[in-house]
PDB file of C-alpha atoms and ligand atoms in Angstrom:
ATOM      1  CA  MET A   1      42.712 173.278-141.606  1.00 45.00           C
ATOM      2  CA  LEU A   2      43.557 176.974-142.086  1.00 44.00           C
ATOM      3  CA  ASN A   3      44.877 177.429-138.502  1.00 58.00           C
ATOM      4  CA  THR A   4      48.182 175.675-139.675  1.00 76.00           C
ATOM      5  CA  PRO A   5      50.133 177.135-142.534  1.00 84.00           C
ATOM      6  CA  THR A   6      48.502 176.408-145.817  1.00 89.00           C
ATOM      7  CA  ARG A   7      50.576 173.853-147.655  1.00 94.00           C
ATOM      8  CA  VAL A   8      51.099 174.829-151.158  1.00 96.00           C
ATOM      9  CA  LEU A   9      52.623 172.466-153.756  1.00 97.00           C
ATOM     10  CA  LEU A  10      54.242 174.529-156.422  1.00 98.00           C
ATOM     11  CA  VAL A  11      54.855 172.468-159.597  1.00 97.00           C
ATOM     12  CA  GLU A  12      57.140 174.674-161.775  1.00 96.00           C
ATOM     13  CA  ASP A  13      60.257 173.750-163.764  1.00 96.00           C
ATOM     14  CA  ASP A  14      61.613 177.162-164.256  1.00 94.00           C
ATOM     15  CA  ASN A  15      63.815 178.371-161.431  1.00 94.00           C
ATOM     16  CA  ARG A  16      63.475 181.932-162.400  1.00 92.00           C
ATOM     17  CA  ILE A  17      59.752 181.705-161.635  1.00 92.00           C
ATOM     18  CA  ALA A  18      59.808 178.950-158.794  1.00 95.00           C
ATOM     19  CA  GLY A  19      62.404 180.770-156.618  1.00 94.00           C
ATOM     20  CA  PRO A  20      60.689 184.130-156.290  1.00 92.00           C
ATOM     21  CA  LEU A  21      57.336 182.524-155.999  1.00 94.00           C
ATOM     22  CA  THR A  22      58.391 180.253-153.238  1.00 95.00           C
ATOM     23  CA  GLU A  23      59.971 183.074-151.371  1.00 92.00           C
ATOM     24  CA  GLY A  24      57.123 185.460-151.949  1.00 92.00           C
ATOM     25  CA  LEU A  25      54.449 182.968-150.905  1.00 94.00           C
ATOM     26  CA  GLY A  26      56.457 182.235-147.935  1.00 91.00           C
ATOM     27  CA  ARG A  27      56.206 185.997-146.885  1.00 89.00           C
ATOM     28  CA  TYR A  28      52.507 185.567-147.075  1.00 87.00           C
ATOM     29  CA  GLY A  29      52.509 182.677-144.599  1.00 88.00           C
ATOM     30  CA  PHE A  30      52.221 179.845-147.116  1.00 92.00           C
ATOM     31  CA  ALA A  31      54.280 176.631-146.599  1.00 94.00           C
ATOM     32  CA  VAL A  32      55.463 176.019-150.094  1.00 96.00           C
ATOM     33  CA  GLU A  33      56.901 172.725-151.351  1.00 97.00           C
ATOM     34  CA  ARG A  34      58.377 173.050-154.844  1.00 97.00           C
ATOM     35  CA  VAL A  35      58.798 170.206-157.360  1.00 98.00           C
ATOM     36  CA  GLY A  36      60.014 170.674-160.952  1.00 97.00           C
ATOM     37  CA  THR A  37      58.355 167.819-162.677  1.00 97.00           C
ATOM     38  CA  GLY A  38      54.841 166.172-163.132  1.00 97.00           C
ATOM     39  CA  ALA A  39      56.324 162.907-161.525  1.00 97.00           C
ATOM     40  CA  GLY A  40      57.479 165.009-158.588  1.00 97.00           C
ATOM     41  CA  ALA A  41      54.025 166.545-158.248  1.00 97.00           C
ATOM     42  CA  LEU A  42      52.274 163.122-158.296  1.00 95.00           C
ATOM     43  CA  ALA A  43      54.738 161.788-155.649  1.00 95.00           C
ATOM     44  CA  ALA A  44      54.687 164.796-153.313  1.00 95.00           C
ATOM     45  CA  ALA A  45      52.972 164.808-149.917  1.00 91.00           C
ATOM     46  CA  PRO A  46      49.250 165.992-149.856  1.00 89.00           C
ATOM     47  CA  ALA A  47      48.890 169.741-150.098  1.00 93.00           C
ATOM     48  CA  ASP A  48      46.043 172.085-149.443  1.00 92.00           C
ATOM     49  CA  LEU A  49      46.375 173.613-152.825  1.00 95.00           C
ATOM     50  CA  VAL A  50      48.334 173.026-155.991  1.00 96.00           C
ATOM     51  CA  LEU A  51      49.871 175.622-158.278  1.00 97.00           C
ATOM     52  CA  LEU A  52      50.524 173.790-161.492  1.00 95.00           C
ATOM     53  CA  ASP A  53      52.521 174.943-164.442  1.00 92.00           C
ATOM     54  CA  LEU A  54      51.184 173.611-167.713  1.00 87.00           C
ATOM     55  CA  GLY A  55      54.538 173.370-169.479  1.00 87.00           C
ATOM     56  CA  LEU A  56      56.567 170.706-167.548  1.00 93.00           C
ATOM     57  CA  PRO A  57      59.528 168.798-168.822  1.00 95.00           C
ATOM     58  CA  ASP A  58      58.264 165.234-168.318  1.00 97.00           C
ATOM     59  CA  MET A  59      54.527 165.468-168.479  1.00 93.00           C
ATOM     60  CA  ASP A  60      51.794 167.709-169.855  1.00 87.00           C
ATOM     61  CA  GLY A  61      50.434 169.819-166.977  1.00 87.00           C
ATOM     62  CA  ILE A  62      46.912 168.816-168.106  1.00 85.00           C
ATOM     63  CA  ASP A  63      47.748 165.184-167.493  1.00 88.00           C
ATOM     64  CA  VAL A  64      49.220 166.001-164.139  1.00 92.00           C
ATOM     65  CA  CYS A  65      46.029 167.964-163.246  1.00 90.00           C
ATOM     66  CA  ARG A  66      43.875 164.959-164.281  1.00 86.00           C
ATOM     67  CA  GLU A  67      45.876 162.545-162.095  1.00 90.00           C
ATOM     68  CA  LEU A  68      45.853 164.944-159.073  1.00 90.00           C
ATOM     69  CA  ARG A  69      42.090 165.284-159.535  1.00 82.00           C
ATOM     70  CA  GLY A  70      41.702 161.563-159.770  1.00 81.00           C
ATOM     71  CA  ALA A  71      43.568 161.132-156.417  1.00 81.00           C
ATOM     72  CA  GLY A  72      41.689 163.595-154.434  1.00 79.00           C
ATOM     73  CA  PRO A  73      39.771 166.896-154.230  1.00 81.00           C
ATOM     74  CA  VAL A  74      42.777 169.193-153.873  1.00 88.00           C
ATOM     75  CA  PRO A  75      42.208 172.595-155.426  1.00 91.00           C
ATOM     76  CA  VAL A  76      44.359 173.345-158.444  1.00 92.00           C
ATOM     77  CA  ILE A  77      45.362 176.736-160.063  1.00 91.00           C
ATOM     78  CA  MET A  78      46.945 176.305-163.335  1.00 88.00           C
ATOM     79  CA  LEU A  79      49.845 178.648-164.217  1.00 88.00           C
ATOM     80  CA  THR A  80      50.649 178.939-167.864  1.00 81.00           C
ATOM     81  CA  ALA A  81      52.348 180.989-170.589  1.00 78.00           C
ATOM     82  CA  ARG A  82      49.536 179.876-172.837  1.00 65.00           C
ATOM     83  CA  ALA A  83      47.000 182.727-172.569  1.00 62.00           C
ATOM     84  CA  GLY A  84      44.628 181.355-175.370  1.00 64.00           C
ATOM     85  CA  GLU A  85      40.923 181.082-174.490  1.00 56.00           C
ATOM     86  CA  SER A  86      40.806 177.438-175.479  1.00 57.00           C
ATOM     87  CA  ASP A  87      43.461 176.503-173.007  1.00 61.00           C
ATOM     88  CA  ARG A  88      41.601 178.287-170.331  1.00 58.00           C
ATOM     89  CA  VAL A  89      38.424 176.294-171.184  1.00 56.00           C
ATOM     90  CA  VAL A  90      40.256 173.070-171.353  1.00 62.00           C
ATOM     91  CA  GLY A  91      41.914 173.875-167.794  1.00 59.00           C
ATOM     92  CA  LEU A  92      38.746 174.637-166.177  1.00 64.00           C
ATOM     93  CA  GLU A  93      36.864 171.603-167.742  1.00 64.00           C
ATOM     94  CA  LEU A  94      39.554 169.414-166.181  1.00 64.00           C
ATOM     95  CA  GLY A  95      38.675 170.611-162.776  1.00 62.00           C
ATOM     96  CA  ALA A  96      41.209 173.446-162.202  1.00 78.00           C
ATOM     97  CA  ASP A  97      39.714 175.861-159.892  1.00 80.00           C
ATOM     98  CA  ASP A  98      41.307 178.809-161.459  1.00 82.00           C
ATOM     99  CA  TYR A  99      43.749 179.748-164.087  1.00 81.00           C
ATOM    100  CA  LEU A 100      46.497 182.363-164.349  1.00 83.00           C
ATOM    101  CA  ALA A 101      48.291 183.400-167.439  1.00 81.00           C
ATOM    102  CA  LYS A 102      52.047 184.407-167.032  1.00 83.00           C
ATOM    103  CA  PRO A 103      53.246 186.935-166.330  1.00 82.00           C
ATOM    104  CA  PHE A 104      51.124 187.585-163.071  1.00 85.00           C
ATOM    105  CA  SER A 105      51.923 189.491-159.958  1.00 86.00           C
ATOM    106  CA  LEU A 106      52.283 187.900-156.569  1.00 89.00           C
ATOM    107  CA  ARG A 107      49.483 190.017-155.228  1.00 86.00           C
ATOM    108  CA  GLU A 108      47.151 188.578-158.026  1.00 87.00           C
ATOM    109  CA  LEU A 109      48.252 185.089-157.442  1.00 92.00           C
ATOM    110  CA  VAL A 110      47.680 185.332-153.545  1.00 90.00           C
ATOM    111  CA  ALA A 111      44.246 186.839-154.128  1.00 88.00           C
ATOM    112  CA  ARG A 112      43.421 183.789-156.348  1.00 88.00           C
ATOM    113  CA  ILE A 113      44.753 181.339-153.947  1.00 92.00           C
ATOM    114  CA  ARG A 114      42.716 182.884-151.064  1.00 87.00           C
ATOM    115  CA  ALA A 115      39.635 182.886-153.249  1.00 85.00           C
ATOM    116  CA  VAL A 116      40.024 179.281-154.199  1.00 87.00           C
ATOM    117  CA  LEU A 117      40.837 178.221-150.668  1.00 86.00           C
ATOM    118  CA  ARG A 118      37.764 179.982-149.475  1.00 81.00           C
ATOM    119  CA  ARG A 119      35.523 178.259-151.947  1.00 78.00           C
ATOM    120  CA  ALA A 120      37.191 174.764-151.378  1.00 78.00           C
ATOM    121  CA  TYR A 121      37.346 174.809-147.627  1.00 76.00           C
ATOM    122  CA  ALA A 122      35.460 177.631-145.985  1.00 62.00           C
ATOM    123  CA  GLU A 123      32.241 176.822-147.470  1.00 48.00           C
ATOM    124  CA  PRO A 124      31.842 173.102-146.760  1.00 43.00           C
ATOM    125  CA  VAL A 125      28.101 173.230-147.204  1.00 40.00           C
ATOM    126  CA  GLN A 126      28.473 174.329-150.853  1.00 38.00           C
ATOM    127  CA  ALA A 127      31.456 172.120-151.482  1.00 36.00           C
ATOM    128  CA  THR A 128      29.518 168.974-150.522  1.00 36.00           C
ATOM    129  CA  ALA A 129      26.081 170.070-151.802  1.00 35.00           C
ATOM    130  CA  PRO A 130      24.682 168.113-154.699  1.00 36.00           C
ATOM    131  CA  VAL A 131      25.431 169.564-158.106  1.00 36.00           C
ATOM    132  CA  THR A 132      22.025 171.186-158.491  1.00 44.00           C
ATOM    133  CA  GLY A 133      22.609 172.921-155.191  1.00 57.00           C
ATOM    134  CA  ALA A 134      25.449 174.973-156.856  1.00 75.00           C
ATOM    135  CA  VAL A 135      22.969 176.468-159.330  1.00 84.00           C
ATOM    136  CA  GLN A 136      21.167 179.615-158.117  1.00 87.00           C
ATOM    137  CA  GLN A 137      18.082 180.842-159.990  1.00 85.00           C
ATOM    138  CA  LEU A 138      17.417 184.617-159.537  1.00 85.00           C
ATOM    139  CA  GLY A 139      14.650 185.506-161.725  1.00 82.00           C
ATOM    140  CA  ALA A 140      15.861 185.441-165.258  1.00 84.00           C
ATOM    141  CA  LEU A 141      19.476 185.086-164.142  1.00 88.00           C
ATOM    142  CA  THR A 142      21.237 181.696-163.479  1.00 91.00           C
ATOM    143  CA  VAL A 143      24.385 181.489-161.382  1.00 91.00           C
ATOM    144  CA  ASP A 144      26.128 178.164-161.506  1.00 91.00           C
ATOM    145  CA  ARG A 145      29.005 178.157-158.902  1.00 88.00           C
ATOM    146  CA  ARG A 146      30.217 174.712-159.968  1.00 85.00           C
ATOM    147  CA  THR A 147      30.879 175.475-163.574  1.00 88.00           C
ATOM    148  CA  ARG A 148      31.173 179.286-162.982  1.00 90.00           C
ATOM    149  CA  GLN A 149      28.660 179.910-165.724  1.00 91.00           C
ATOM    150  CA  VAL A 150      26.059 182.532-165.794  1.00 93.00           C
ATOM    151  CA  ARG A 151      22.997 182.587-167.912  1.00 91.00           C
ATOM    152  CA  LEU A 152      20.409 185.288-168.506  1.00 88.00           C
ATOM    153  CA  HIS A 153      17.039 184.191-170.053  1.00 86.00           C
ATOM    154  CA  GLY A 154      18.869 180.979-170.850  1.00 87.00           C
ATOM    155  CA  ARG A 155      21.499 182.584-172.836  1.00 90.00           C
ATOM    156  CA  ALA A 156      25.207 182.047-171.631  1.00 92.00           C
ATOM    157  CA  VAL A 157      26.892 185.300-170.439  1.00 93.00           C
ATOM    158  CA  SER A 158      30.790 185.232-170.650  1.00 92.00           C
ATOM    159  CA  LEU A 159      32.265 186.823-167.479  1.00 93.00           C
ATOM    160  CA  SER A 160      35.957 187.149-166.471  1.00 91.00           C
ATOM    161  CA  PRO A 161      36.854 185.297-163.347  1.00 90.00           C
ATOM    162  CA  LYS A 162      36.686 188.429-161.195  1.00 91.00           C
ATOM    163  CA  GLU A 163      33.495 189.500-162.819  1.00 93.00           C
ATOM    164  CA  PHE A 164      31.982 186.108-161.928  1.00 94.00           C
ATOM    165  CA  ASP A 165      33.297 186.292-158.316  1.00 93.00           C
ATOM    166  CA  LEU A 166      31.690 189.793-158.005  1.00 94.00           C
ATOM    167  CA  LEU A 167      28.395 188.674-159.251  1.00 94.00           C
ATOM    168  CA  ALA A 168      28.416 185.354-157.181  1.00 92.00           C
ATOM    169  CA  LEU A 169      29.151 187.419-154.097  1.00 91.00           C
ATOM    170  CA  LEU A 170      26.287 189.792-154.613  1.00 91.00           C
ATOM    171  CA  ALA A 171      24.023 186.872-155.553  1.00 89.00           C
ATOM    172  CA  GLU A 172      24.754 185.286-152.142  1.00 85.00           C
ATOM    173  CA  ASP A 173      22.300 187.665-150.580  1.00 82.00           C
ATOM    174  CA  PRO A 174      20.252 189.342-153.258  1.00 82.00           C
ATOM    175  CA  GLY A 175      19.046 192.865-152.483  1.00 81.00           C
ATOM    176  CA  ALA A 176      21.598 193.131-149.537  1.00 82.00           C
ATOM    177  CA  VAL A 177      23.931 195.909-149.780  1.00 84.00           C
ATOM    178  CA  TYR A 178      27.567 194.990-149.898  1.00 86.00           C
ATOM    179  CA  SER A 179      30.245 197.556-149.090  1.00 85.00           C
ATOM    180  CA  ARG A 180      32.981 198.422-151.315  1.00 86.00           C
ATOM    181  CA  GLN A 181      35.529 197.298-148.823  1.00 82.00           C
ATOM    182  CA  GLN A 182      33.538 193.907-148.321  1.00 83.00           C
ATOM    183  CA  ILE A 183      33.600 193.342-152.010  1.00 89.00           C
ATOM    184  CA  LEU A 184      37.209 194.148-152.390  1.00 86.00           C
ATOM    185  CA  ASP A 185      38.139 191.971-149.451  1.00 82.00           C
ATOM    186  CA  GLN A 186      36.279 188.911-150.803  1.00 86.00           C
ATOM    187  CA  VAL A 187      36.701 189.333-154.587  1.00 89.00           C
ATOM    188  CA  TRP A 188      40.150 190.686-154.537  1.00 84.00           C
ATOM    189  CA  GLU A 189      42.065 190.077-151.379  1.00 76.00           C
ATOM    190  CA  PRO A 190      41.629 190.922-147.564  1.00 70.00           C
ATOM    191  CA  HIS A 191      42.744 194.484-146.725  1.00 66.00           C
ATOM    192  CA  TYR A 192      42.924 195.318-150.387  1.00 67.00           C
ATOM    193  CA  PHE A 193      44.293 198.743-150.675  1.00 67.00           C
ATOM    194  CA  GLY A 194      44.879 199.158-154.327  1.00 68.00           C
ATOM    195  CA  PRO A 195      42.906 201.499-156.600  1.00 70.00           C
ATOM    196  CA  THR A 196      39.261 200.989-155.935  1.00 73.00           C
ATOM    197  CA  LYS A 197      38.450 202.009-159.296  1.00 82.00           C
ATOM    198  CA  THR A 198      39.084 198.506-160.518  1.00 85.00           C
ATOM    199  CA  LEU A 199      35.752 197.570-158.543  1.00 89.00           C
ATOM    200  CA  ASP A 200      33.795 200.258-160.604  1.00 90.00           C
ATOM    201  CA  VAL A 201      35.320 198.934-163.794  1.00 90.00           C
ATOM    202  CA  HIS A 202      34.119 195.377-163.069  1.00 92.00           C
ATOM    203  CA  VAL A 203      30.723 196.382-161.909  1.00 94.00           C
ATOM    204  CA  ALA A 204      30.356 198.261-165.203  1.00 93.00           C
ATOM    205  CA  ALA A 205      31.442 195.254-167.196  1.00 93.00           C
ATOM    206  CA  VAL A 206      28.950 192.993-165.427  1.00 94.00           C
ATOM    207  CA  ARG A 207      26.156 195.406-166.083  1.00 93.00           C
ATOM    208  CA  ARG A 208      27.136 195.763-169.753  1.00 92.00           C
ATOM    209  CA  LYS A 209      27.407 192.074-170.215  1.00 93.00           C
ATOM    210  CA  LEU A 210      24.041 191.422-168.643  1.00 91.00           C
ATOM    211  CA  GLY A 211      22.548 194.185-170.802  1.00 88.00           C
ATOM    212  CA  ASP A 212      20.933 195.925-167.993  1.00 82.00           C
ATOM    213  CA  PRO A 213      22.514 198.780-165.866  1.00 82.00           C
ATOM    214  CA  ALA A 214      19.864 198.291-163.166  1.00 83.00           C
ATOM    215  CA  VAL A 215      20.924 194.735-162.344  1.00 85.00           C
ATOM    216  CA  ILE A 216      23.545 196.026-159.877  1.00 91.00           C
ATOM    217  CA  GLU A 217      22.319 199.050-158.002  1.00 89.00           C
ATOM    218  CA  THR A 218      24.988 201.603-156.799  1.00 89.00           C
ATOM    219  CA  ILE A 219      24.352 202.640-153.201  1.00 84.00           C
ATOM    220  CA  ARG A 220      26.153 206.087-153.106  1.00 81.00           C
ATOM    221  CA  ARG A 221      29.309 206.215-150.782  1.00 78.00           C
ATOM    222  CA  VAL A 222      28.432 202.634-149.534  1.00 82.00           C
ATOM    223  CA  GLY A 223      28.485 199.930-152.114  1.00 87.00           C
ATOM    224  CA  PHE A 224      26.378 197.834-154.337  1.00 91.00           C
ATOM    225  CA  ARG A 225      23.675 195.392-154.412  1.00 90.00           C
ATOM    226  CA  LEU A 226      22.114 192.854-156.770  1.00 90.00           C
ATOM    227  CA  MET A 227      18.590 193.580-157.936  1.00 83.00           C
ATOM    228  CA  TYR A 228      17.848 190.198-159.510  1.00 74.00           C
ATOM    229  CA  GLY A 229      15.812 187.998-157.307  1.00 63.00           C
ATOM    230  CA  SER A 230      15.828 190.474-154.471  1.00 57.00           C
ATOM    231  CA  PRO A 231      12.438 191.014-152.719  1.00 51.00           C
ATOM    232  CA  GLY A 232      10.258 193.236-154.952  1.00 50.00           C
ATOM    233  CA  ALA A 233      12.549 192.961-157.980  1.00 52.00           C
ATOM    234  CA  GLU A 234      10.508 192.410-161.122  1.00 47.00           C
ATOM    235  CA  VAL A 235      13.165 190.729-163.156  1.00 46.00           C
TER     236      VAL A 235
HETATM  237 CA1  LIG B   1      57.364 175.468-167.466  1.00 52.31          CA
END
């Protein structure tokens, strides 16, 4: 499906946001249909991905998300001015694939869109696997890609979306070395050329939250690898 322009349905009532977003996403090659109401979203043609503002004039975005989800498996990224943690939890529990608090950069949004599309369409085996197939056990570490939760010795570890994506990527092949560019391409966006320091910051955060610096090994001048569950690992 990704050979044709990706159809993005933008549900946003604020013209000052919708205008630049439609134009900007168009420059990235997305075909954007914009509607300004929840009713418009539910009546729109099927899209490959929905960008959904939570604060709409006619309906709560949460209800729109629920109805969209009831109609089909389209991936949804919620956009909202409510940056509270509880909204985030509610959004993800309702099946939104990601969540972006305003203000956000176009670059950040495009990175999230690509990541969500990759998860939704480029990995059909994972997408259709039974729920248990999404849970990966690596020694004491559990990675649940469906709920995006990580547990260590049964204890929940709270990771940011990027931290989770980073850990989930390394966990795809425990013990294998992922180059810095590979990680930036997949967790951030293809051909990422921003400051790569951001990668080190996220690696440090994952190590700290897992309480073990050895969990992610730094391969100097190359990249990183996950030590949990890798051959010979004792954890
Ligand atoms: Ca709004």
